[in-house]
Coordinates of C-alpha atoms in Angstrom, one line a residue:
X1 CA 54.7 177.4 70.5
X2 CA 52.1 179.9 69.9
X3 CA 51.4 180.1 66.3
X4 CA 50.7 183.7 65.1
X5 CA 48.3 183.0 61.6
X6 CA 49.1 186.1 59.4
X7 CA 46.4 184.7 56.4
X8 CA 42.8 185.5 56.9
X9 CA 40.9 182.4 56.0
X10 CA 37.8 185.0 54.9
X11 CA 40.3 186.3 52.4
X12 CA 41.3 182.7 51.3
X13 CA 37.8 182.1 51.2
X14 CA 36.8 185.1 48.7
X15 CA 39.8 184.6 46.8
X16 CA 39.2 180.7 45.5
X17 CA 35.1 182.3 45.2
X18 CA 36.4 184.7 42.8
X19 CA 38.5 182.3 41.2
X20 CA 36.5 179.9 40.8
X21 CA 33.3 182.1 39.0
X22 CA 35.9 183.5 36.6
X23 CA 36.5 179.9 35.6
X24 CA 33.0 179.4 35.4
X25 CA 32.5 182.3 33.2
X26 CA 35.6 182.2 31.1
X27 CA 34.4 178.2 30.3
X28 CA 31.0 179.3 29.5
X29 CA 32.7 182.3 27.2
X30 CA 34.9 179.6 25.5
X31 CA 31.7 177.7 25.2
X32 CA 29.2 180.1 23.7
X33 CA 32.1 180.9 21.2
X34 CA 32.5 177.4 20.2
X35 CA 28.8 177.2 19.8
X36 CA 28.6 180.2 17.6
X37 CA 31.1 179.4 15.4
X38 CA 30.0 176.1 15.0
X39 CA 26.5 177.3 14.8
X40 CA 24.9 174.6 17.8
X41 CA 21.9 175.7 19.2
X42 CA 22.5 179.3 17.6
X43 CA 19.2 181.3 15.6
X44 CA 20.2 182.1 12.2
X45 CA 18.4 185.4 12.2
X46 CA 21.1 188.1 13.8
X47 CA 23.8 186.5 11.0
X48 CA 21.2 186.9 8.1
X49 CA 19.9 190.2 9.2
X50 CA 24.2 191.5 9.3
X51 CA 23.8 190.1 5.6
X52 CA 21.0 191.7 5.0
X53 CA 23.0 195.0 5.8
X54 CA 25.1 194.9 3.3
X55 CA 22.5 193.8 0.4
X56 CA 20.6 196.1 -2.1
X57 CA 17.9 194.3 -4.0
X58 CA 15.8 192.6 -1.3
X59 CA 16.5 195.1 1.8
X60 CA 13.0 195.7 3.2
X61 CA 11.5 192.5 2.7
X62 CA 14.4 190.9 4.3
X63 CA 13.9 193.0 7.0
X64 CA 10.7 192.7 7.9
X65 CA 10.9 189.2 8.1
X66 CA 13.7 189.2 10.3
X67 CA 12.3 191.4 12.6
X68 CA 9.3 189.5 12.8
X69 CA 11.2 186.0 13.2
X70 CA 13.8 188.4 15.2
X71 CA 10.3 189.2 18.2
X72 CA 10.3 185.5 19.0
X73 CA 13.6 185.1 19.4
X74 CA 14.5 188.3 21.8
X75 CA 11.9 186.7 24.0
X76 CA 14.1 183.9 24.4
X77 CA 17.7 185.6 24.0
X78 CA 17.3 189.0 24.1
X79 CA 20.6 189.6 26.1
X80 CA 22.6 187.5 24.2
X81 CA 21.5 188.7 20.5
X82 CA 21.8 192.5 21.9
X83 CA 25.2 191.6 23.0
X84 CA 26.5 189.2 20.4
X85 CA 23.9 190.0 17.3
X86 CA 22.7 186.2 17.2
X87 CA 19.9 184.1 19.2
X88 CA 20.9 181.8 21.5
X89 CA 18.3 179.2 22.1
X90 CA 16.8 178.2 25.4
X91 CA 19.0 174.8 25.7
X92 CA 22.0 176.3 25.1
X93 CA 21.5 178.6 27.8
X94 CA 20.5 175.8 30.2
X95 CA 23.8 174.0 29.3
X96 CA 25.8 177.1 29.7
X97 CA 24.5 177.3 33.2
X98 CA 24.9 173.9 34.5
X99 CA 28.2 174.2 32.7
X100 CA 29.0 176.9 34.5
X101 CA 27.7 175.7 38.2
X102 CA 30.2 172.3 37.7
X103 CA 33.0 174.4 37.2
X104 CA 32.6 176.5 39.4
X105 CA 32.2 174.0 42.5
X106 CA 34.6 171.9 40.5
X107 CA 37.7 174.5 40.8
X108 CA 36.0 175.3 44.3
X109 CA 36.4 171.7 45.6
X110 CA 39.8 171.5 44.1
X111 CA 41.1 174.8 46.1
X112 CA 39.7 173.8 49.5
X113 CA 40.5 170.4 49.1
X114 CA 43.5 171.4 51.5
X115 CA 41.8 173.5 53.5
X116 CA 38.7 171.1 54.4
X117 CA 41.1 167.8 54.3
X118 CA 43.6 170.2 57.1
X119 CA 39.8 170.7 58.8
X120 CA 39.2 167.0 59.0
X121 CA 42.8 166.1 60.3
X122 CA 41.9 168.4 63.5
X123 CA 38.6 167.2 63.7
X124 CA 40.0 163.5 64.2
X125 CA 42.8 164.7 66.3
X126 CA 40.4 166.1 68.7
X127 CA 38.1 163.8 68.6
X128 CA 41.0 161.4 69.7
X129 CA 42.2 163.3 72.4
X130 CA 38.5 163.4 73.6
X131 CA 36.8 160.1 75.1
X132 CA 36.2 158.4 71.6
X133 CA 37.3 157.6 68.3
X134 CA 36.0 159.8 64.7
X135 CA 36.2 157.0 62.0
X136 CA 33.8 154.4 64.6
X137 CA 32.1 156.9 66.5
X138 CA 32.8 154.5 69.4
X139 CA 34.2 155.5 73.4
X140 CA 37.6 154.2 74.5
X141 CA 38.9 153.8 78.1
X142 CA 40.7 157.3 78.3
X143 CA 41.8 159.9 75.7
X144 CA 44.7 160.3 74.0
X145 CA 46.6 163.3 75.7
X146 CA 49.8 162.3 74.0
X147 CA 48.2 162.4 70.3
X148 CA 49.6 166.3 69.0
X149 CA 47.6 167.6 66.0
X150 CA 50.9 168.6 63.0
X151 CA 50.3 172.4 62.8
X152 CA 50.6 173.1 58.8
X153 CA 50.1 176.8 58.4
X154 CA 49.9 180.6 59.3
X155 CA 45.7 180.6 59.5
X156 CA 42.9 180.4 62.0
X157 CA 42.7 176.4 61.7
X158 CA 46.9 176.4 62.6
X159 CA 46.0 178.3 65.6
X160 CA 43.0 176.1 66.8
X161 CA 45.7 172.8 66.1
X162 CA 47.9 174.5 68.1
X163 CA 45.7 176.0 71.0
X164 CA 44.5 172.7 71.0
X165 CA 47.6 171.1 71.2
X166 CA 48.7 173.5 74.3
X167 CA 45.3 172.4 75.8
X168 CA 46.6 168.7 75.9
X169 CA 49.6 169.3 77.4
X170 CA 48.1 171.2 80.2
X171 CA 45.3 168.3 80.4
X172 CA 48.7 165.6 80.2
X173 CA 50.4 167.4 83.3
X174 CA 47.0 167.2 85.2
X175 CA 47.1 163.5 84.8
X176 CA 50.5 163.3 85.4
X177 CA 49.7 165.2 88.8
X178 CA 46.8 163.1 89.7
X179 CA 48.6 160.0 89.0
X180 CA 51.6 161.1 91.3
X181 CA 48.8 162.2 93.7
X182 CA 47.4 158.8 93.9
X183 CA 50.6 157.4 94.0
X184 CA 51.5 159.1 96.8
X185 CA 48.3 158.6 98.4
X186 CA 48.5 154.6 98.3
X187 CA 52.6 155.7 99.5
X188 CA 51.1 157.4 101.9
X189 CA 48.5 155.2 103.7
X190 CA 51.2 152.0 103.2
X191 CA 53.9 154.1 105.4
X192 CA 51.5 155.2 108.1
X193 CA 49.7 152.0 108.7
X194 CA 53.0 150.6 108.6
X195 CA 54.9 153.4 110.9
X196 CA 51.4 153.7 113.3
X197 CA 51.5 150.1 114.0
X198 CA 55.2 149.1 115.0
X199 CA 54.6 151.4 118.5
X200 CA 51.4 151.1 118.7
X201 CA 52.0 147.0 119.1
X202 CA 54.7 147.7 121.6
X203 CA 52.2 149.8 123.7
X204 CA 49.6 147.6 123.4
X205 CA 52.1 145.0 124.3
X206 CA 53.8 146.4 127.7
X207 CA 50.9 147.2 128.6
X208 CA 49.1 144.1 128.8
X209 CA 52.1 143.0 130.4
X210 CA 52.1 145.8 133.7
X211 CA 47.7 145.0 133.7
X212 CA 48.1 140.9 133.7
X213 CA 51.1 140.3 135.3
X214 CA 50.9 141.6 139.0
X215 CA 54.2 139.5 140.2
X216 CA 56.4 141.9 138.3
X217 CA 59.0 143.8 140.3
X218 CA 58.9 147.4 140.5
X219 CA 61.7 148.1 138.7
X220 CA 60.3 146.6 136.0
X221 CA 56.8 147.6 135.9
X222 CA 58.9 151.2 135.5
X223 CA 60.9 150.1 132.8
X224 CA 58.3 148.4 130.5
X225 CA 56.3 152.1 131.5
X226 CA 59.3 153.9 130.6
X227 CA 59.4 152.1 127.1
X228 CA 55.8 152.5 126.6
X229 CA 56.0 156.3 127.5
X230 CA 58.7 156.8 124.9
X231 CA 56.7 154.5 122.1
X232 CA 53.9 156.6 122.6
X233 CA 55.8 159.8 121.9
X234 CA 56.7 158.7 118.8
X235 CA 53.4 157.6 118.1
X236 CA 52.6 161.2 118.5
X237 CA 55.7 162.8 116.6
X238 CA 54.8 160.4 113.5
X239 CA 50.7 161.8 113.8
X240 CA 51.8 165.4 114.4
X241 CA 54.1 165.0 110.8
X242 CA 51.3 163.5 109.3
X243 CA 48.8 166.5 110.0
X244 CA 52.1 168.9 109.2
X245 CA 52.4 167.1 105.5
X246 CA 48.6 167.6 105.1
X247 CA 48.6 171.1 106.4
X248 CA 51.2 171.8 104.2
X249 CA 49.9 170.0 101.2
X250 CA 47.1 171.9 101.0
X251 CA 48.3 175.1 101.7
X252 CA 47.1 175.3 105.3
X253 CA 49.9 175.9 107.8
X254 CA 49.3 179.6 109.4
X255 CA 52.6 181.3 109.9
X256 CA 52.8 184.0 112.8
X257 CA 55.8 185.5 111.7
X258 CA 57.7 187.9 113.8
X259 CA 61.0 189.5 114.6
X260 CA 63.1 186.4 116.8
X261 CA 66.7 185.9 117.8
X262 CA 67.7 183.1 115.9
X263 CA 71.3 182.8 117.6
X264 CA 69.0 182.5 120.6
X265 CA 66.5 180.0 119.8
X266 CA 69.7 178.0 118.8
X267 CA 70.8 178.2 122.0
X268 CA 67.9 176.9 123.4
X269 CA 67.6 174.3 121.0
X270 CA 70.7 172.6 121.9
X271 CA 69.9 173.1 125.4
X272 CA 66.8 171.4 125.6
X273 CA 68.1 168.1 123.4
X274 CA 71.2 167.8 125.8
X275 CA 70.1 164.8 127.4
X276 CA 69.1 163.1 123.9
X277 CA 72.7 163.9 123.3
X278 CA 74.0 162.5 126.0
X279 CA 71.9 159.2 125.8
X280 CA 73.1 158.6 122.6
X281 CA 77.2 159.7 123.8
X282 CA 77.3 162.6 121.7
X283 CA 78.7 166.1 122.0
X284 CA 77.2 169.2 120.5
X285 CA 79.2 172.1 119.8
X286 CA 77.2 175.3 118.9
X287 CA 79.9 177.7 117.2
X288 CA 78.3 181.2 116.7
X289 CA 79.9 184.1 114.7
X290 CA 77.7 186.7 116.1
X291 CA 76.2 187.4 119.9
X292 CA 72.8 188.2 118.1
X293 CA 71.1 187.8 114.3
X294 CA 67.6 188.9 114.0
X295 CA 65.0 186.9 111.3
X296 CA 61.7 187.4 110.6
X297 CA 59.4 184.3 110.9
X298 CA 57.5 182.1 113.1
X299 CA 59.3 180.3 115.7
X300 CA 57.2 177.5 116.2
X301 CA 57.9 176.5 112.8
X302 CA 62.1 177.1 112.8
X303 CA 62.0 174.7 115.8
X304 CA 60.7 172.1 114.0
X305 CA 63.0 172.6 111.2
X306 CA 66.1 172.3 113.8
X307 CA 64.5 169.9 115.7
X308 CA 64.4 167.9 112.7
X309 CA 67.8 168.8 111.5
X310 CA 69.4 167.9 114.7
X311 CA 67.2 164.6 115.3
X312 CA 68.7 163.1 111.8
X313 CA 72.2 164.5 112.9
X314 CA 71.7 162.3 116.2
X315 CA 69.8 159.5 114.3
X316 CA 72.9 159.0 111.9
X317 CA 75.8 160.4 113.3
X318 CA 75.9 158.7 116.6
X319 CA 78.9 156.8 116.0
X320 CA 80.5 160.0 114.9
X321 CA 80.6 161.2 118.6
X322 CA 80.0 164.8 117.9
X323 CA 77.8 167.4 116.2
X324 CA 78.3 170.9 115.4
X325 CA 75.3 173.4 114.7
X326 CA 77.6 176.7 112.9
X327 CA 76.4 179.8 112.4
X328 CA 77.9 182.4 109.3
X329 CA 75.9 185.7 109.3
X330 CA 75.9 187.5 106.0
X331 CA 74.9 191.1 105.1
X332 CA 71.6 189.8 104.4
X333 CA 71.1 186.3 105.3
X334 CA 72.5 184.1 107.9
X335 CA 73.4 180.5 107.3
X336 CA 73.2 177.6 109.5
X337 CA 74.9 174.4 109.3
X338 CA 73.8 171.4 111.4
X339 CA 77.3 169.0 110.8
X340 CA 77.4 165.4 112.2
X341 CA 80.2 162.9 111.3
X342 CA 78.6 159.1 110.9
X343 CA 78.1 157.4 107.1
X344 CA 78.7 159.4 104.4
X345 CA 74.9 159.6 102.3
X346 CA 76.0 158.2 98.8
X347 CA 76.0 161.1 95.9
X348 CA 73.0 159.5 94.2
X349 CA 71.0 159.6 97.9
X350 CA 71.3 163.5 97.6
X351 CA 68.9 164.9 95.8
X352 CA 66.4 162.7 96.8
X353 CA 66.5 163.2 100.8
X354 CA 63.8 166.4 100.9
X355 CA 61.2 164.3 98.9
X356 CA 58.2 162.5 101.2
X357 CA 58.8 159.3 102.3
X358 CA 62.6 159.0 101.4
X359 CA 64.6 156.8 103.7
X360 CA 68.4 157.8 104.1
X361 CA 69.3 154.6 105.5
X362 CA 66.9 152.1 103.6
X363 CA 66.3 154.0 99.9
X364 CA 62.6 154.9 100.1
X365 CA 61.5 151.4 102.1
X366 CA 59.7 152.0 105.8
X367 CA 61.2 151.7 108.4
X368 CA 60.4 151.9 112.0
X369 CA 62.6 155.2 112.6
X370 CA 60.2 157.4 110.9
X371 CA 57.4 158.1 107.7
X372 CA 60.1 160.3 106.0
X373 CA 58.7 163.6 106.4
X374 CA 61.0 165.3 108.4
X375 CA 62.7 166.6 105.6
X376 CA 60.3 167.3 103.3
X377 CA 58.1 169.3 105.8
X378 CA 61.4 171.5 107.1
X379 CA 62.4 171.7 103.3
X380 CA 58.5 173.3 103.1
X381 CA 58.8 175.6 106.2
X382 CA 61.9 177.0 105.2
X383 CA 60.9 177.8 101.6
X384 CA 57.6 180.0 103.2
X385 CA 60.3 181.8 105.0
X386 CA 62.2 182.7 102.0
X387 CA 64.8 180.9 102.8
X388 CA 66.4 177.6 101.6
X389 CA 68.1 174.0 102.4
X390 CA 70.2 171.9 101.0
X391 CA 72.9 168.8 102.1
X392 CA 76.3 167.8 100.8
X393 CA 78.3 164.6 102.7
X394 CA 81.9 163.8 102.6
X395 CA 84.3 162.2 104.5
X396 CA 84.6 165.3 106.4
X397 CA 81.1 164.8 107.3
X398 CA 77.1 165.6 106.4
X399 CA 76.3 169.1 106.3
X400 CA 72.5 170.4 106.1
X401 CA 72.8 174.2 105.6
X402 CA 70.2 176.4 106.2
X403 CA 69.8 179.9 104.3
X404 CA 67.4 182.6 105.9
X405 CA 67.0 186.3 105.3
X406 CA 67.3 188.6 108.4
X407 CA 64.6 190.9 109.1
X408 CA 65.9 194.0 107.6
X409 CA 65.9 192.3 104.4
X410 CA 62.9 190.6 104.6
X411 CA 61.2 194.2 105.5
X412 CA 62.6 195.7 102.8
X413 CA 61.5 193.4 100.4
X414 CA 57.8 194.0 101.9
X415 CA 58.2 197.5 101.8

């Protein structure tokens, strides 16, 4: 919440100053009045002068005396004599000056005490958020950015307090993101170490067998080389996922957008994966509601999306005996559904499927089946094309749905 201040601190200081000056003047006038009434540090010559004006007999003589005495008094208190008709001694002038100063300071301090206290509170809060403690001037290991300064008023200092609080919110958010990034990095290293080591160990093992066992039959040698090739392809896939994840994380994945017939792309993808379906005793059925649908997309990236979705369907739906790929064309978008009939994904796991390193079968634990980046990469690619991806799972099947805008809509948005 951003504070809009309505009270000007300058106006408040001017008002406090005027009030303090008024209090000092009134106090001095009250003391001066009491001194005149009590004739404390006040000369009698002025009063005698008023009495002499009322007398008749010794007027000239007394008037000359008063004039002579007044000359000495005027040198000390000419102003007071002219105003009050009495002479004020220097001691009283000094006392009145000191009293006015003391009253001014006391009243000004009393009026500004609340403001100065709030300024101190703001300073303490700012120091607590920084790397130190205000009261002891000692450095702490880290600033306490969870601390917030109370926004009490609607002036400039409240605006400063609110700005510091919002800055602390931003820094705290950045710290959390940094901690998450560090956690992600450590998780990435752990998963990479595990998932790369497994196929690499197999490759080294089978190559060692082929090299060091000359009595192997040709069939055995061919089988071991085939396993080595499959492990090497899996290793290549993991490395490609890592490169893609790195590019996506830093916004470095280039997109070469062009008009692509999505129906033809799906037909080609299903045909290319036919050997995989056959090896896993699966039937893949492509059901399209139109012969052609053009989209603005990077063909290579979309292939990666559907290759990943179909690969997951094979991996987790092999016991369902069938995979369906359906399209539903609408006015400005097309829906592509990849359906498998394997095990139902628990509802509590569905919101996390598109997170990096998430594993359906082992609940976020690393496995030899993959590094857990495929769906996260697919989601990023689809969203970069202005689309969306979602999943639902029930006894009627697990459905991954991709929604992409058609080429006409994409062109209209650009225009």
